[in-house]
Short mmCIF file of C-alpha atoms in Angstrom, two decimals:
data_model
loop_
_atom_site.label_atom_id
_atom_site.label_comp_id
_atom_site.label_asym_id
_atom_site.label_seq_id
_atom_site.Cartn_x
_atom_site.Cartn_y
_atom_site.Cartn_z
CA UNK G 211 40.85 70.82 204.28
CA UNK G 212 40.62 67.38 205.83
CA UNK G 213 37.99 64.87 204.67
CA UNK G 214 37.27 61.64 206.51
CA UNK G 215 35.02 58.85 205.27
CA UNK G 216 33.72 56.48 207.95
CA UNK G 217 32.94 53.02 206.59
CA UNK G 218 30.13 51.27 208.44
CA UNK G 219 30.24 47.52 208.93
CA UNK G 220 27.76 45.40 207.01
CA UNK G 221 26.06 44.48 210.27
CA UNK G 222 25.89 48.06 211.64
CA UNK G 223 22.54 48.64 213.27
CA UNK G 224 20.92 51.78 214.58
CA UNK G 225 19.46 52.15 218.08
CA UNK G 226 16.04 52.86 216.58
CA UNK G 227 14.69 51.23 213.43
CA UNK G 228 13.71 54.58 211.87
CA UNK G 229 17.19 56.14 212.42
CA UNK G 230 19.93 55.04 209.96
CA UNK G 231 23.10 53.58 211.52
CA UNK G 232 25.28 56.31 209.98
CA UNK G 233 23.14 58.96 211.72
CA UNK G 234 24.00 57.32 215.05
CA UNK G 235 27.71 57.60 214.21
CA UNK G 236 27.20 61.17 212.98
CA UNK G 237 25.68 62.10 216.33
CA UNK G 238 28.49 60.39 218.22
CA UNK G 239 31.14 62.28 216.20
CA UNK G 240 29.15 65.50 216.57
CA UNK G 241 29.10 65.02 220.34
CA UNK G 242 32.88 64.52 220.40
CA UNK G 243 33.40 67.68 218.34
CA UNK G 244 31.04 69.64 220.60
CA UNK G 245 32.97 68.53 223.70
CA UNK G 246 36.13 69.80 221.95
CA UNK G 247 34.30 73.14 221.54
CA UNK G 248 34.07 72.94 217.76
CA UNK G 249 31.13 74.51 215.96
CA UNK G 250 29.47 71.85 213.80
CA UNK G 251 27.18 71.98 210.77
CA UNK G 252 25.20 68.84 209.92
CA UNK G 253 23.92 68.87 206.35
CA UNK G 254 20.93 66.64 205.64
CA UNK G 255 19.48 65.64 202.29
CA UNK G 256 16.20 67.45 202.93
CA UNK G 257 14.07 69.30 205.47
CA UNK G 258 12.32 66.12 206.62
CA UNK G 259 15.68 64.51 207.52
CA UNK G 260 16.79 67.65 209.37
CA UNK G 261 13.64 67.60 211.52
CA UNK G 262 13.97 63.84 212.16
CA UNK G 263 17.61 64.24 213.27
CA UNK G 264 16.64 67.24 215.43
CA UNK G 265 13.91 65.19 217.14
CA UNK G 266 16.25 62.29 217.71
CA UNK G 267 18.90 64.53 219.30
CA UNK G 268 16.29 65.87 221.75
CA UNK G 269 15.81 62.31 223.01
CA UNK G 270 19.41 61.95 224.25
CA UNK G 271 19.96 61.65 228.00
CA UNK G 272 20.76 64.99 229.70
CA UNK G 273 24.45 64.10 230.18
CA UNK G 274 24.79 63.36 226.44
CA UNK G 275 22.78 66.39 225.28
CA UNK G 276 24.21 68.26 222.28
CA UNK G 277 23.02 71.89 221.98
CA UNK G 278 21.65 72.19 218.45
CA UNK G 279 19.17 74.08 216.33
CA UNK G 280 17.50 74.12 212.95
CA UNK G 281 17.73 77.21 210.68
CA UNK G 282 16.15 80.27 212.26
CA UNK G 283 16.01 78.75 215.74
CA UNK G 284 18.14 79.36 218.80
CA UNK G 285 20.51 82.21 219.69
CA UNK G 286 21.68 84.90 217.24
CA UNK G 287 25.00 83.14 216.54
CA UNK G 288 23.28 79.78 216.49
CA UNK G 289 23.79 76.82 218.77
CA UNK G 290 27.12 74.98 218.73
CA UNK G 291 25.53 72.50 216.30
CA UNK G 292 23.33 73.53 213.39
CA UNK G 293 21.27 71.00 211.43
CA UNK G 294 20.05 72.05 208.00
CA UNK G 295 19.32 71.04 204.43
CA UNK G 296 20.44 74.54 203.28
CA UNK G 297 23.89 76.21 203.28
CA UNK G 298 25.15 77.31 206.70
CA UNK G 299 24.59 80.86 207.89
CA UNK G 300 27.46 80.92 210.38
CA UNK G 301 31.13 80.03 210.07
CA UNK G 302 31.81 76.56 211.49
CA UNK G 303 34.86 74.28 211.61
CA UNK G 304 33.27 70.90 210.94
CA UNK G 305 30.80 69.74 208.30
CA UNK G 306 29.08 66.39 208.87
CA UNK G 307 27.55 65.52 205.52
CA UNK G 308 24.42 63.37 205.64
CA UNK G 309 23.32 64.50 202.19
CA UNK G 310 23.93 62.46 199.07
CA UNK G 311 26.29 64.91 197.32
CA UNK G 312 29.34 67.02 198.08
CA UNK G 313 27.88 70.47 198.77
CA UNK G 314 29.27 73.47 196.88
CA UNK G 315 30.21 75.09 200.19
CA UNK G 316 32.28 72.14 201.53
CA UNK G 317 35.57 74.04 201.03
CA UNK G 318 34.46 76.57 203.68
CA UNK G 319 35.13 73.95 206.38
CA UNK G 320 38.45 72.87 207.88
CA UNK G 321 37.08 69.34 208.30
CA UNK G 322 34.43 67.28 206.56
CA UNK G 323 33.03 63.97 207.75
CA UNK G 324 31.37 61.63 205.26
CA UNK G 325 29.92 58.14 205.63
CA UNK G 326 29.97 54.91 203.65
CA UNK G 327 26.82 53.06 204.82
CA UNK G 328 26.39 49.33 204.20
CA UNK G 329 23.38 49.92 201.90
CA UNK G 330 24.57 49.38 198.30
CA UNK G 331 22.86 52.50 196.89
CA UNK G 332 24.29 54.73 199.63
CA UNK G 333 27.69 53.06 199.25
CA UNK G 334 27.70 53.90 195.51
CA UNK G 335 26.80 57.52 196.31
CA UNK G 336 29.68 57.64 198.83
CA UNK G 337 32.09 56.43 196.12
CA UNK G 338 30.90 59.27 193.89
CA UNK G 339 31.52 61.79 196.69
CA UNK G 340 34.97 60.29 197.31
CA UNK G 341 35.84 60.73 193.61
CA UNK G 342 34.52 64.31 193.73
CA UNK G 343 36.91 65.19 196.57
CA UNK G 344 39.78 63.58 194.65
CA UNK G 345 38.90 65.77 191.65
CA UNK G 346 39.14 68.79 193.98
CA UNK G 347 42.70 67.73 194.83
CA UNK G 348 41.79 66.35 198.27
CA UNK G 349 42.74 62.83 199.31
CA UNK G 350 40.10 61.68 201.78
CA UNK G 351 41.10 59.53 204.72
CA UNK G 352 39.22 56.25 205.21
CA UNK G 353 38.21 55.34 208.75
CA UNK G 354 36.61 52.21 210.14
CA UNK G 355 33.46 52.88 212.13
CA UNK G 356 34.01 50.06 214.58
#
């Protein structure tokens, strides 16, 4: 299992004021994984966040569109990208964690992407997740989100 933490710069800004900067990076990384034909699961902290991320992804230009769905939507096997606040229903290679904790099901993924936002509260929660992975015997890789 590979875990990567992306550290956002202090001055990282989002394209829309109501979308956090780390969501923008999450969508960019999700798009890259999709183009590499990986099946992606994006875990949000709650249902409201899942719907907000879903709405934002629908606003992408057609050439940047990422096929995605919320739980219970889309084809039987699900779209290439599933967004949810609940555990995944389908097997997927990549977990993009936008929740505030390491989910119990994280070990089911070959890769996990985490974020270290500039916000102090979110940064502290990221440190806790980092320590949790270390306790599981996993040494996360730190990446710069520049």
